[in-house]
Coordinates of C-alpha atoms and ligand atoms in Angstrom, one line a residue:
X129 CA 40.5 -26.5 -1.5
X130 CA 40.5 -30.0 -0.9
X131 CA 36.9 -29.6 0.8
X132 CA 35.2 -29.0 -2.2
X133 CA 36.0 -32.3 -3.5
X134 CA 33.8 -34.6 -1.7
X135 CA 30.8 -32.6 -2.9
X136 CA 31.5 -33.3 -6.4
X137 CA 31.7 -36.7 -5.6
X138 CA 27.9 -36.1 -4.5
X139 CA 26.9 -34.3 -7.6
X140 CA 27.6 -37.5 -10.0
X141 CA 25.0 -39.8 -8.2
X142 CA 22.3 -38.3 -10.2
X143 CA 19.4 -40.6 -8.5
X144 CA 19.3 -42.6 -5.5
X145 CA 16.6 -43.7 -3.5
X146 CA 14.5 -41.4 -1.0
X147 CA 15.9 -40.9 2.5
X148 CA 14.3 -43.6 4.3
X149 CA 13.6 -44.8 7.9
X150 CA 15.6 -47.6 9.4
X151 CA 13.1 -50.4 9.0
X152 CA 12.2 -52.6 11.3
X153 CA 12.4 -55.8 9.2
X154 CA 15.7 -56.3 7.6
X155 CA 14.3 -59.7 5.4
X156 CA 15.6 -58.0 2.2
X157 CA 19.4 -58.3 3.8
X158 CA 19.7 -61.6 1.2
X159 CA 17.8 -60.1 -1.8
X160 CA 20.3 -57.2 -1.3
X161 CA 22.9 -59.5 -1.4
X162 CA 22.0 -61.6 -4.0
X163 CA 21.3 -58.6 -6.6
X164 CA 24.8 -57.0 -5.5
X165 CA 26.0 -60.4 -6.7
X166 CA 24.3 -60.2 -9.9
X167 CA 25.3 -56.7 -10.5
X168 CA 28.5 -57.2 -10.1
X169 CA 28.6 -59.9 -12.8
X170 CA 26.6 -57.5 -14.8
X171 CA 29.2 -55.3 -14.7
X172 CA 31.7 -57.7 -15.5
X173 CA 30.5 -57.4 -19.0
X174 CA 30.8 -53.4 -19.1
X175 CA 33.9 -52.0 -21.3
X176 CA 34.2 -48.2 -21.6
X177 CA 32.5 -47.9 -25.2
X178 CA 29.3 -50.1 -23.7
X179 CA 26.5 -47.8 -24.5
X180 CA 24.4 -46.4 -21.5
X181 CA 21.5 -44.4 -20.2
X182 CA 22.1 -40.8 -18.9
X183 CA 22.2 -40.6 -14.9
X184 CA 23.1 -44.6 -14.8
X185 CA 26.0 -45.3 -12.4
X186 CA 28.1 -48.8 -12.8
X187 CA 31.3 -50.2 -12.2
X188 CA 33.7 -50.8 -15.7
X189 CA 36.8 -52.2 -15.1
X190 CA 37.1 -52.2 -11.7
X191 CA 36.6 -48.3 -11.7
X192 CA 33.1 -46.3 -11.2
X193 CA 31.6 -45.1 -14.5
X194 CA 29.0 -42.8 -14.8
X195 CA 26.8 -42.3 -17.9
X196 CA 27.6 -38.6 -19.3
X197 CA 26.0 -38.3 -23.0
X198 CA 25.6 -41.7 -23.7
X199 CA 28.8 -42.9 -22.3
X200 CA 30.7 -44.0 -19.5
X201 CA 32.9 -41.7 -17.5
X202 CA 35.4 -43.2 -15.7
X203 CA 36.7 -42.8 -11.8
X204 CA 39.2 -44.5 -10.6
X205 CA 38.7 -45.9 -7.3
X206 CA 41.5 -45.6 -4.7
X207 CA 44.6 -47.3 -4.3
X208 CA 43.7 -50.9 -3.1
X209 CA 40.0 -50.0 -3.5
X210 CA 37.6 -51.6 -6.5
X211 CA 34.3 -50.4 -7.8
X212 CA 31.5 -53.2 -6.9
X213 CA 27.5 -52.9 -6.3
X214 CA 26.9 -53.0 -2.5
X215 CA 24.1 -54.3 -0.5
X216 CA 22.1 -51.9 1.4
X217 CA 22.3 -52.6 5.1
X218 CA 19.1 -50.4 6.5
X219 CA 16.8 -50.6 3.5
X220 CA 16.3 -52.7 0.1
X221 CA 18.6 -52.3 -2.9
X222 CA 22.1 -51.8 -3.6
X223 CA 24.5 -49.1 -3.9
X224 CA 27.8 -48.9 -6.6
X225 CA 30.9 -47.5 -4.6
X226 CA 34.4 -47.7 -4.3
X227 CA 35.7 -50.1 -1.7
X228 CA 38.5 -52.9 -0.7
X229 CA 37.7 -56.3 -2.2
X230 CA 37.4 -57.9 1.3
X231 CA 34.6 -55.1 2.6
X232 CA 32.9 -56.1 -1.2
X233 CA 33.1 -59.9 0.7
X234 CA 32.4 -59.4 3.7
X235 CA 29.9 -56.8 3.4
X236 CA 27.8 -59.6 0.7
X237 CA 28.9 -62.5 2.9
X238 CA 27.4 -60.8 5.5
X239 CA 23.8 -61.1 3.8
X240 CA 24.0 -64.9 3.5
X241 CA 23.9 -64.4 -0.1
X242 CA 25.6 -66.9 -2.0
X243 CA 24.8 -66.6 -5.7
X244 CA 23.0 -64.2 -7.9
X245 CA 19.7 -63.4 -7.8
X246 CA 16.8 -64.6 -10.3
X247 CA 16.5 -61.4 -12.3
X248 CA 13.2 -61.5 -12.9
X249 CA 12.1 -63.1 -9.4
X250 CA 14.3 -60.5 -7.7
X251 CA 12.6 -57.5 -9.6
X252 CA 10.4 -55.8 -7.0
X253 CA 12.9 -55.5 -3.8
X254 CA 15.3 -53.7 -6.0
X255 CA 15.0 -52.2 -9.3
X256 CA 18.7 -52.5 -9.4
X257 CA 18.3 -56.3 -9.5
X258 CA 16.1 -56.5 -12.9
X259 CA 18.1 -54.4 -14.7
X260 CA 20.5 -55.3 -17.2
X261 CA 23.4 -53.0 -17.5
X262 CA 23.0 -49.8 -18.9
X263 CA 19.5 -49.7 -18.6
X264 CA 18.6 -46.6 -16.6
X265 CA 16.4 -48.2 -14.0
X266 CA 20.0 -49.5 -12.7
X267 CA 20.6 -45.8 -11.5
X268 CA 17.7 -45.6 -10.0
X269 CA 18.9 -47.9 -7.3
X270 CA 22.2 -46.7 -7.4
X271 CA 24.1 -44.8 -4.7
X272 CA 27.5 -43.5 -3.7
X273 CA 27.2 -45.5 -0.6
X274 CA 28.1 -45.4 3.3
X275 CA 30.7 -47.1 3.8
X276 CA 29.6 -50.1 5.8
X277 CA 30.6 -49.7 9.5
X278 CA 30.8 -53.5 10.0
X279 CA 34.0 -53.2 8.1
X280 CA 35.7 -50.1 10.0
X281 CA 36.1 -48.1 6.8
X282 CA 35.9 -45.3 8.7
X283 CA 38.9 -45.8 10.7
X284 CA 40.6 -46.9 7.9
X285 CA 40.0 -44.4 5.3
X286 CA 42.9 -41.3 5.9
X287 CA 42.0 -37.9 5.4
X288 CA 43.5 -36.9 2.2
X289 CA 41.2 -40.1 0.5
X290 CA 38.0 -39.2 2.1
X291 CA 38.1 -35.8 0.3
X292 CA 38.2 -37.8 -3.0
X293 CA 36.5 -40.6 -1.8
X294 CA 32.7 -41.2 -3.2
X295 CA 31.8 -43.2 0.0
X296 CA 31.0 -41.4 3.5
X297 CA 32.9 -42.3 6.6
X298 CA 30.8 -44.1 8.5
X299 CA 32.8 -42.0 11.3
X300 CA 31.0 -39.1 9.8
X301 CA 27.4 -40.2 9.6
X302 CA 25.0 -37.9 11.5
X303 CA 22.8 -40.7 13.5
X304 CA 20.8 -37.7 14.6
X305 CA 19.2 -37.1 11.3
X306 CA 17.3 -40.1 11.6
X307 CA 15.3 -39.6 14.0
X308 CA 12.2 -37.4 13.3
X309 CA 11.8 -34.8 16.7
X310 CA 8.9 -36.2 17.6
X311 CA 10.1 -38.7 19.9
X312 CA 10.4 -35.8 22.6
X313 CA 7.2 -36.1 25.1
X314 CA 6.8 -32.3 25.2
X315 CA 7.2 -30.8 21.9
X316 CA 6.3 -26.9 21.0
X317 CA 2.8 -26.4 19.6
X318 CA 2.6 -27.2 16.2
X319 CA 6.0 -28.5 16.2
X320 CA 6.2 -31.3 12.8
X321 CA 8.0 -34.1 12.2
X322 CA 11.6 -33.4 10.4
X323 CA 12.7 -35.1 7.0
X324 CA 15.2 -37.3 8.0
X325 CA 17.8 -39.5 6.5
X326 CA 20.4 -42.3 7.6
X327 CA 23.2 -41.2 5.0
X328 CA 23.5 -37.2 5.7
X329 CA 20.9 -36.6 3.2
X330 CA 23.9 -37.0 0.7
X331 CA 21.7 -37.8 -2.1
X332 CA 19.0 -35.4 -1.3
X333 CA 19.3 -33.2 -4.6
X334 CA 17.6 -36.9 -6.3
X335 CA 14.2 -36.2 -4.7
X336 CA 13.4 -32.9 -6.1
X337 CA 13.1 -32.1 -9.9
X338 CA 15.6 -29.3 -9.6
X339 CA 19.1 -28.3 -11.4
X340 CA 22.2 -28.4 -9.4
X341 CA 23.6 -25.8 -8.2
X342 CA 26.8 -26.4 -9.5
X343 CA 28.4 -23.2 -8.1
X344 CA 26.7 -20.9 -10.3
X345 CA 23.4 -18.5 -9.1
X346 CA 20.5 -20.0 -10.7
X347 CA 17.9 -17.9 -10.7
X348 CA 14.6 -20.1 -11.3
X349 CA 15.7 -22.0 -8.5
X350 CA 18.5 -24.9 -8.1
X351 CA 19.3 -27.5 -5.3
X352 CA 22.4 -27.8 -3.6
X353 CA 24.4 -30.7 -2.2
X354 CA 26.9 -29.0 -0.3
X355 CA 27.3 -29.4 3.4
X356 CA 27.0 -26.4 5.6
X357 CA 30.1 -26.6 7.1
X358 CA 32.3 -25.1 9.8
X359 CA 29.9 -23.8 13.4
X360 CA 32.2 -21.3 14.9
X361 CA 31.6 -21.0 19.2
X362 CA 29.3 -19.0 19.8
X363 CA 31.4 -16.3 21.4
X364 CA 32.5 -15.7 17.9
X365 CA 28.7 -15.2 16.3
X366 CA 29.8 -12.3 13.6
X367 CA 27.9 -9.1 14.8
X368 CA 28.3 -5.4 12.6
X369 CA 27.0 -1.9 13.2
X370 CA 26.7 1.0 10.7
X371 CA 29.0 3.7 11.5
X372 CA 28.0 6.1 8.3
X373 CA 25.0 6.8 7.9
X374 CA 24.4 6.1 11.1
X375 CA 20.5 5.1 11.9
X376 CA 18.2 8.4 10.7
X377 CA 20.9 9.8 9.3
X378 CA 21.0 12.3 6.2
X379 CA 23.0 12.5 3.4
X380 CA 23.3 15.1 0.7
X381 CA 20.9 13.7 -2.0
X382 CA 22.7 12.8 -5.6
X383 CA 26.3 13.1 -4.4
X384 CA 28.5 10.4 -3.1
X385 CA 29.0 9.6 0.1
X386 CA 30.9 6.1 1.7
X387 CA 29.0 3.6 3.5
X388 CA 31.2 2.4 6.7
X389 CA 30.4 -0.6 8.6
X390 CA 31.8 -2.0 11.7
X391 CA 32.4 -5.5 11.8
X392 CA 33.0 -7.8 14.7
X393 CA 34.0 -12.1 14.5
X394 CA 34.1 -12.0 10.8
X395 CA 37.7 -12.9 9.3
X396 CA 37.2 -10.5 5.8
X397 CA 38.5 -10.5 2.7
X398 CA 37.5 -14.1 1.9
X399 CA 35.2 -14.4 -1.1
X400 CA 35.6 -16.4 -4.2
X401 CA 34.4 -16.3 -7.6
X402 CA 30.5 -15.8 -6.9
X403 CA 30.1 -17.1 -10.8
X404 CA 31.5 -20.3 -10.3
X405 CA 31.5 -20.8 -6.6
X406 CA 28.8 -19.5 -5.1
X407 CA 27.6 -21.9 -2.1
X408 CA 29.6 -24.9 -3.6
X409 CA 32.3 -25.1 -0.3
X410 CA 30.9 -24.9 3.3
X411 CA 31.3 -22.6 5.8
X412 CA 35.2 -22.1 7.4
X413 CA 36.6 -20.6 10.5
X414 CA 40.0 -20.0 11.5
X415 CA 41.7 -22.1 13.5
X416 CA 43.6 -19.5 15.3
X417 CA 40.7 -16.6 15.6
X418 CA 37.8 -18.8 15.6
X419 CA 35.9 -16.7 13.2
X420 CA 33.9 -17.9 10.2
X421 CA 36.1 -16.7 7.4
X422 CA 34.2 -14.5 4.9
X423 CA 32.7 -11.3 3.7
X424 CA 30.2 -8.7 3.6
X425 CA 27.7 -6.7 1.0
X426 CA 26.0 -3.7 1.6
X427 CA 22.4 -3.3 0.2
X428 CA 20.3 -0.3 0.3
X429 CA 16.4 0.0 -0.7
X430 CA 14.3 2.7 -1.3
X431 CA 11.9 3.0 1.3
X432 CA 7.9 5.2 0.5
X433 CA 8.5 6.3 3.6
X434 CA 10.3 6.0 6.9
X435 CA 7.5 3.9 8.6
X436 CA 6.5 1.9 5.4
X437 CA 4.9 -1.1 6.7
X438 CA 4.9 -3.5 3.3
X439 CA 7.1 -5.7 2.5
X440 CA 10.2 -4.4 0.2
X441 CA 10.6 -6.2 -3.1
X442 CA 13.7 -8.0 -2.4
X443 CA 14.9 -8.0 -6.8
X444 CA 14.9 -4.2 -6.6
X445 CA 17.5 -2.0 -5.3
X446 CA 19.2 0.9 -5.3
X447 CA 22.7 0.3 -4.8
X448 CA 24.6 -3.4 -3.8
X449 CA 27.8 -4.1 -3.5
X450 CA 30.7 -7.1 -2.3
X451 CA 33.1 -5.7 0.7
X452 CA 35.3 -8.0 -0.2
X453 CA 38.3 -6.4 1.3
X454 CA 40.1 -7.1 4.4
X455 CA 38.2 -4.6 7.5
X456 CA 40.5 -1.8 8.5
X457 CA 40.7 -0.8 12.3
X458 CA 37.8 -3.4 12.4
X459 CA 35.3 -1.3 9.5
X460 CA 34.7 -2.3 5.9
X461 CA 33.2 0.5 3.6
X462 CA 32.0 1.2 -0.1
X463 CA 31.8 4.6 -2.0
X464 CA 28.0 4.9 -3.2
X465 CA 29.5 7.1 -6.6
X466 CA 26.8 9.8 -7.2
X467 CA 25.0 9.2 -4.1
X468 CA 21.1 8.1 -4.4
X469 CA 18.3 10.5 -5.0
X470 CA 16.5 12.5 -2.6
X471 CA 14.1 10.2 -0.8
X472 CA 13.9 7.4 2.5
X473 CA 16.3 4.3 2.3
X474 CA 16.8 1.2 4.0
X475 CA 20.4 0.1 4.3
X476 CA 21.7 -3.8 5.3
X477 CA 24.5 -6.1 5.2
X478 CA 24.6 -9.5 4.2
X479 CA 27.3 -10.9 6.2
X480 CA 28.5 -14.0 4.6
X481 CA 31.0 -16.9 4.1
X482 CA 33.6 -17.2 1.4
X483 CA 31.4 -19.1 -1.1
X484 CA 28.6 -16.0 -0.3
X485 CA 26.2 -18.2 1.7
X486 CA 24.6 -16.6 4.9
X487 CA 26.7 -16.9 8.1
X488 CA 25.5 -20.2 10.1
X489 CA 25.7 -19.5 14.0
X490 CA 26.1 -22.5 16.4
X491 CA 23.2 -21.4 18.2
X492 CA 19.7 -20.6 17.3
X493 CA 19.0 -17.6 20.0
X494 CA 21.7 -15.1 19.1
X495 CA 21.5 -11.4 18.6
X496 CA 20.9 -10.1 14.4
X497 CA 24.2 -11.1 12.5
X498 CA 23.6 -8.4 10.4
X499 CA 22.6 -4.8 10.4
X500 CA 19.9 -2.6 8.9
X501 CA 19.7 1.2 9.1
X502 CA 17.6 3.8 7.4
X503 CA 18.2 6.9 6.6
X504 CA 17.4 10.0 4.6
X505 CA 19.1 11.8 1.5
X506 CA 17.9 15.7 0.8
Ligands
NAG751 C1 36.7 -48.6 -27.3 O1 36.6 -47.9 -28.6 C2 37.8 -47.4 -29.0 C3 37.5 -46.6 -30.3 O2 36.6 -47.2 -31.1 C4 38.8 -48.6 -29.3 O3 40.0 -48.1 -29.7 C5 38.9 -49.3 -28.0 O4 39.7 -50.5 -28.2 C6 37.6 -49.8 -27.4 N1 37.8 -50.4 -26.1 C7 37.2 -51.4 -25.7 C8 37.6 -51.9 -24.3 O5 36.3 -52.0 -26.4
NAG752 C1 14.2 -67.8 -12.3 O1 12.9 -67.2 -12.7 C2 12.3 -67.8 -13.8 C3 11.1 -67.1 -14.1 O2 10.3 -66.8 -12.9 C4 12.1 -69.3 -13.5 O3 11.5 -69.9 -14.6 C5 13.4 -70.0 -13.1 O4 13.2 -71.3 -12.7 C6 14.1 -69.2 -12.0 N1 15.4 -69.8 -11.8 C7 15.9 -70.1 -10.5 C8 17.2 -70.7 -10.5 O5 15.2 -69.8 -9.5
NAG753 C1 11.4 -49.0 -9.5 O1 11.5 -47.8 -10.2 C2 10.3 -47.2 -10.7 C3 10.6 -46.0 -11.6 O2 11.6 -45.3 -11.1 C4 9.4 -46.9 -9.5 O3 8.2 -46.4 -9.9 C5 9.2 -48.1 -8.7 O4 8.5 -47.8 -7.5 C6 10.5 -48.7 -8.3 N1 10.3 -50.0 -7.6 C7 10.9 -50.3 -6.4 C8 10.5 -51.6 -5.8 O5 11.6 -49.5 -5.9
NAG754 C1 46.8 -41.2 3.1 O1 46.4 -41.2 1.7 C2 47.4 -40.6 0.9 C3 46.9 -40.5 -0.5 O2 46.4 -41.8 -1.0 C4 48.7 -41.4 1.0 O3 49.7 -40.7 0.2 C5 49.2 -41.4 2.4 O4 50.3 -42.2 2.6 C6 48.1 -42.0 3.3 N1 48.4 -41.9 4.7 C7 48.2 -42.9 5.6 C8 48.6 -42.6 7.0 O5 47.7 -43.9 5.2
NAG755 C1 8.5 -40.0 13.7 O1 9.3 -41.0 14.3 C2 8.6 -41.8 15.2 C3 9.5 -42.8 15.9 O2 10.3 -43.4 14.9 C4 7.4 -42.5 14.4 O3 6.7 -43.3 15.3 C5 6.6 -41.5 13.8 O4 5.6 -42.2 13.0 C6 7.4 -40.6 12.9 N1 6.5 -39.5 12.4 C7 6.4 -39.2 11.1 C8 5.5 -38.1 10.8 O5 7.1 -39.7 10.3
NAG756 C1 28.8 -28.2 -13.3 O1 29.9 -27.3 -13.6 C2 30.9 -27.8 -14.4 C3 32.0 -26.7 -14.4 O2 31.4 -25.5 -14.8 C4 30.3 -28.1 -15.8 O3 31.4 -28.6 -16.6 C5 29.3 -29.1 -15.6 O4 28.7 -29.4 -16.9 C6 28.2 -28.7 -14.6 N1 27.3 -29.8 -14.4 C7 26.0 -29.7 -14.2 C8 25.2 -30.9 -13.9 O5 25.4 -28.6 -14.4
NAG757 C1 44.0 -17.2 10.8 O1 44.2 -16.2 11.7 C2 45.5 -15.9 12.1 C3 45.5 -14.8 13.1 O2 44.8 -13.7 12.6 C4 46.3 -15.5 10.9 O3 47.7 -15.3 11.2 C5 46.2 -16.6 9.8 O4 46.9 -16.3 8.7 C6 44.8 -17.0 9.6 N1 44.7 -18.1 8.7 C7 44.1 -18.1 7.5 C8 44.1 -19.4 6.7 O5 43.7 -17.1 7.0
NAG758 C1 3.3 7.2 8.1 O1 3.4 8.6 8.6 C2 2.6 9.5 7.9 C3 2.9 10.9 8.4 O2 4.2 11.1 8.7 C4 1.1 9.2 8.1 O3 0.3 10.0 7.4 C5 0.9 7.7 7.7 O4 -0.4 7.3 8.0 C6 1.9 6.8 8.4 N1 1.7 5.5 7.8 C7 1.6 4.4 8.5 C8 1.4 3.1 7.8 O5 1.7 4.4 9.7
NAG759 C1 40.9 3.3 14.3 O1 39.8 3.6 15.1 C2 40.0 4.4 16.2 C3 38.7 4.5 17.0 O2 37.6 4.4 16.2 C4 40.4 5.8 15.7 O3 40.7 6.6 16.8 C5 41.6 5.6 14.8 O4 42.0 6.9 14.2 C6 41.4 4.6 13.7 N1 42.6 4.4 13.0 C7 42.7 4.3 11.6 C8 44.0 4.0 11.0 O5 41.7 4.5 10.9
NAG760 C1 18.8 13.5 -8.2 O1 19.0 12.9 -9.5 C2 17.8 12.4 -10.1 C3 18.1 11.7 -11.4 O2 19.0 10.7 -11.1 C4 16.9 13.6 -10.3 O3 15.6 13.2 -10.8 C5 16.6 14.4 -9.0 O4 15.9 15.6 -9.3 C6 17.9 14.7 -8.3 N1 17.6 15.2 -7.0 C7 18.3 16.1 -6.4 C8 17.8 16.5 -5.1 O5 19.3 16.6 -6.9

């Protein structure tokens, strides 16, 4: 899925700097200049066997190299497009990214820059700046970068490059995220200010001390770059309803019975390989239908009794499993082999989209997504 790509773009830049706000002062425009200038004779010096530091990000040969096990990686850039070191426009520092050699130009010219920096005067706006190459402070100012909207690379940018692209339409930059929420004169009790970032948090995963994702289900924990996706309307909010067992129902204790679920605004039978895909594409919805495409799982706890008030401990169950089929006469359904011993249950979906992350509504106030029954077995 030609999706997916952009995010792996994202998961090279191992560090960049923290969101930040749009300052106020932009006197760091020329430094940024300047030390895009001398990075980009730094680089002119890089060949594929130059040695490097593990998370640094440069430019060899005209094509963007990233430092895997002690050596450069190399991306090619796309057609008509060169790897260079960028100026920043909203804060200090640089950013390494693919773009035409006249945005390079005009996007440094822009600065006023002329000539390289002082490398050691230029140290403290940019940490890029005072590094040589391949010394890993260079990553640590290093960024896939927006692509400058002074040069329109938005509109020029087609579809099919963006989703190899390492550089974000500007076309697709999400202004809102910078502002914080507190601007509004009358906000909720308690209400805080939001994290907020001028580049769609695309470089996010850099702040916290945290594995990728990567597709796979880590279980200590991970962080994940991948956007959220697809908001169907919110006519078509999923919605689901046990048919068997039915709320307070019974079922014949130790013997197998099939859990049947109605399911409404979910397009099923779309899952991939939770292994290697889980959460790493963002949510989609049919054209045609509107509905998030996707699947279910069916959960069911054991329960001390039918009005247990504590908390259920969410890594123990009796039973799960993916409905990964397509819903017949609009229900999906499981066989539970051998049933579940006599006692009080809790039984839930988890509605989902293809890569298994929770459905995302367009709303906030809509009715539960999922369902959750309880019932007996005897
Ligand atoms: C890189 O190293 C390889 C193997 O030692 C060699 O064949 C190649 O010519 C080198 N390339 C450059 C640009 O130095
Ligand atoms: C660069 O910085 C060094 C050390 O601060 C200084 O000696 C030198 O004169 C500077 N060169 C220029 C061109 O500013
Ligand atoms: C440069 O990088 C170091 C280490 O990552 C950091 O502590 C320092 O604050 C950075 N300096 C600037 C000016 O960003
Ligand atoms: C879009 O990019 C693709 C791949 O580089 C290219 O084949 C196609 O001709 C481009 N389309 C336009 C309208 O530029
Ligand atoms: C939120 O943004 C406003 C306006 O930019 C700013 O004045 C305020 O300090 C910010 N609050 C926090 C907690 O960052
Ligand atoms: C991400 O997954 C790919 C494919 O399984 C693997 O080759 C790569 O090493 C992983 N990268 C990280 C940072 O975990
Ligand atoms: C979208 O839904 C329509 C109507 O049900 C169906 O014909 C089409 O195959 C679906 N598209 C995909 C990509 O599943
Ligand atoms: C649950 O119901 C039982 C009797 O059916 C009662 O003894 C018990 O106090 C109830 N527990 C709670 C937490 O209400
Ligand atoms: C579909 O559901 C309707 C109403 O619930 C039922 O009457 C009908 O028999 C079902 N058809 C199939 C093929 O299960
Ligand atoms: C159900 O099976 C469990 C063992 O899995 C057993 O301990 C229990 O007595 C059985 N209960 C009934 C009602 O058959």
């Amino acid at each position: 899925m030609k999706f997916t790509t952009v995010f792996v773009a994202t998961l090279f830049s191992a560090a960049l700097a923290l969101p930040r706000y749009i300052p106020r002062d932009s006197s760091f425009l020329k430094q940024n200049g300047e030390a895009a200038i001398a990075l980009n004779n730094q680089f002119k010096s890089l060949t594929v066997n130059s040695s490097c530091t593990a998370g640094e990000n440069a430019c060899v040969n005209g094509e963007f190299a990233q430092c895997v096990n002690g050596a450069f990686v190399l991306t090619s850039c796309g057609t008509g497009e060169v790897c260079a070191a960028l100026p920043l426009v909203n804060s200090e520092g640089t950013s390494i990214t693919c773009a035409t050699q006249a945005q390079v130009n005009s996007r440094i010219a822009a600065t006023g820059a002329t000539s390289a920096s002082n490398a050691t005067s230029s140290a403290s706006p940019s940490n890029a700046t005072s590094a040589p190459p391949c010394m890993s402070t260079l990553a640590s100012a290093s960024a896939v970068a927006i692509a400058p909207s002074s040069t329109a690379a938005a509109s020029t940018a087609n579809a099919s490059d963006a989703q190899s692209s390492f550089t974000l339409l500007s076309s697709l930059v999400q202004t809102g995220f910078s502002q914080n929420g507190t601007e509004d004169s009358s906000p909720e009790p308690g209400e805080i200010a939001s994290v907020t970032s001028t580049n769609n948090f695309i470089n996010f995963c850099a702040t916290v001390n945290l594995p990728l994702t990567n597709g796979t289900q880590v279980a200590s924990g991970s962080c994940n770059p991948a956007p959220m996706g697809v908001m169907p309307n919110v006519n078509n909010t999923p919605t689901a309803k046990f048919v068997y067992p039915a709320n307070l129902d019974t079922v014949k204790a130790n013997t197998t019975f099939t859990v049947v679920l109605a399911i409404d605004h979910l397009d099923t039978g779309f899952f991939v390989n939770p292994a290697t895909n889980y959460f790493a594409a963002p949510q989609m919805v049919n054209e045609t239908t509107g509905n998030v495409m996707g699947h279910s799982h069916v959960v069911i706890e054991r329960l001390t009794a039918l009005n247990q008030t504590t908390p259920t401990n969410p890594t123990k169950f009796s039973f799960f499993k993916g409905l990964n089929d397509v819903a017949v006469n609009g229900t999906l359904s499981t066989v539970v082999t051998g049933g579940v011993p006599a006692g009080v249950y809790r039984l839930a979906s988890i509605n989902a989209a293809a890569n298994h992350q929770p459905i995302l509504a367009s709303v906030a106030q809509h009715g539960a997504i999922d369902d959750m029954v309880y019932f007996m077995a005897e």
